[in-house]
Coordinates of C-alpha atoms in Angstrom, one line a residue:
X1 CA 14.4 -41.3 -5.0
X2 CA 12.0 -38.6 -5.1
X3 CA 8.4 -39.7 -6.1
X4 CA 8.2 -36.5 -8.1
X5 CA 11.4 -35.5 -10.2
X6 CA 11.6 -32.0 -10.8
X7 CA 13.8 -30.1 -13.0
X8 CA 14.6 -27.7 -10.3
X9 CA 18.1 -27.7 -9.0
X10 CA 18.8 -28.2 -5.4
X11 CA 19.6 -25.3 -3.4
X12 CA 20.4 -24.2 0.0
X13 CA 17.5 -23.4 2.5
X14 CA 19.3 -20.0 2.5
X15 CA 18.9 -19.6 -1.3
X16 CA 15.3 -20.7 -1.9
X17 CA 14.4 -18.6 0.7
X18 CA 16.0 -15.5 -0.9
X19 CA 14.4 -16.7 -4.3
X20 CA 11.3 -17.0 -2.9
X21 CA 11.8 -13.5 -0.9
X22 CA 12.6 -11.9 -4.5
X23 CA 9.8 -13.5 -6.2
X24 CA 7.0 -12.3 -3.7
X25 CA 8.3 -8.7 -3.9
X26 CA 7.8 -9.0 -7.6
X27 CA 4.4 -10.2 -7.7
X28 CA 3.6 -7.5 -5.1
X29 CA 5.2 -5.1 -7.0
X30 CA 3.2 -6.0 -10.1
X31 CA 0.0 -6.3 -8.4
X32 CA 0.7 -2.5 -6.9
X33 CA 1.5 -1.3 -10.5
X34 CA -1.6 -2.9 -11.7
X35 CA -3.8 -1.7 -9.3
X36 CA -2.5 1.9 -9.7
X37 CA -3.0 1.6 -13.5
X38 CA -6.7 0.3 -13.0
X39 CA -7.4 3.3 -10.4
X40 CA -5.7 6.0 -12.5
X41 CA -7.5 4.9 -15.3
X42 CA -11.1 3.8 -14.0
X43 CA -13.0 6.6 -15.9
X44 CA -11.4 5.9 -19.1
X45 CA -12.5 2.0 -18.7
X46 CA -15.9 2.6 -17.6
X47 CA -16.2 4.7 -20.5
X48 CA -14.9 1.9 -22.8
X49 CA -17.1 -0.6 -21.1
X50 CA -20.3 1.7 -21.7
X51 CA -19.1 1.7 -25.2
X52 CA -18.7 -1.9 -25.9
X53 CA -22.1 -2.4 -24.2
X54 CA -23.8 0.3 -26.6
X55 CA -21.7 -0.8 -29.8
X56 CA -20.2 -3.9 -29.0
X57 CA -17.0 -3.4 -30.6
X58 CA -14.4 -0.9 -30.4
X59 CA -12.0 -0.6 -33.4
X60 CA -9.6 1.9 -35.3
X61 CA -9.6 5.4 -34.2
X62 CA -12.2 4.9 -31.6
X63 CA -10.0 2.6 -30.2
X64 CA -7.1 4.8 -30.6
X65 CA -9.1 7.6 -29.0
X66 CA -9.4 6.0 -25.6
X67 CA -6.1 4.7 -25.5
X68 CA -4.7 7.9 -26.0
X69 CA -6.2 8.9 -22.9
X70 CA -4.7 6.1 -20.5
X71 CA -2.8 7.7 -17.8
X72 CA 0.4 5.5 -16.9
X73 CA 2.1 5.8 -13.3
X74 CA 5.4 7.9 -13.2
X75 CA 7.3 5.0 -11.8
X76 CA 6.2 2.4 -14.6
X77 CA 9.0 2.7 -16.7
X78 CA 11.5 2.5 -14.0
X79 CA 9.5 -0.6 -12.8
X80 CA 10.0 -2.2 -16.4
X81 CA 13.5 -1.3 -17.2
X82 CA 14.8 -2.7 -13.4
X83 CA 12.1 -4.7 -12.6
X84 CA 11.7 -3.1 -9.0
X85 CA 10.2 0.1 -7.5
X86 CA 11.9 2.4 -5.3
X87 CA 9.4 2.0 -2.4
X88 CA 10.0 -1.8 -2.2
X89 CA 11.7 -1.7 1.2
X90 CA 8.6 0.3 2.7
X91 CA 6.3 -3.0 1.6
X92 CA 7.6 -4.5 4.4
X93 CA 10.5 -6.0 3.6
X94 CA 14.0 -5.1 5.4
X95 CA 17.5 -7.0 5.5
X96 CA 15.8 -9.9 3.5
X97 CA 13.0 -10.6 6.1
X98 CA 9.2 -9.8 6.1
X99 CA 8.4 -7.5 8.4
X100 CA 4.3 -7.9 8.8
X101 CA 4.0 -6.2 12.2
X102 CA 5.4 -2.9 11.2
X103 CA 4.8 -2.8 7.3
X104 CA 1.5 -3.2 5.3
X105 CA 0.9 -4.8 2.1
X106 CA 0.3 -2.4 -1.1
X107 CA -2.9 -4.1 -1.7
X108 CA -4.2 -3.7 1.8
X109 CA -4.8 0.0 1.3
X110 CA -7.5 -0.9 -1.4
X111 CA -10.9 -2.6 -1.0
X112 CA -11.0 -5.6 -3.2
X113 CA -13.9 -5.0 -6.0
X114 CA -16.1 -3.8 -2.9
X115 CA -17.6 -0.9 -4.8
X116 CA -17.7 -2.7 -8.5
X117 CA -21.4 -3.5 -9.5
X118 CA -22.3 -7.2 -10.1
X119 CA -23.2 -8.1 -13.5

């Protein structure tokens, strides 16, 4: 008897590894997409932040004006439709196995918050 029952079905180690691999790939792709969106729109985000500091709110036409300036990555719709980016194999996964020696994680190419001002 298990000390903590779960609703997860018993699966083979191979299937569990495949599931873990897919989840990791999806999470890494989502992280990459979020970074790309933030980087492409940093100027808009900084203007929104300054407007909020000055006016303390954004509503109606002012908010719409900012939102129309947002730049979307070209592969965003593909990712949303299919749940995968074409470059997933380049991110360290080949034949279902992680390849850390040869491929770098997409998030590793960006400094994490190193240039953000402290509050």
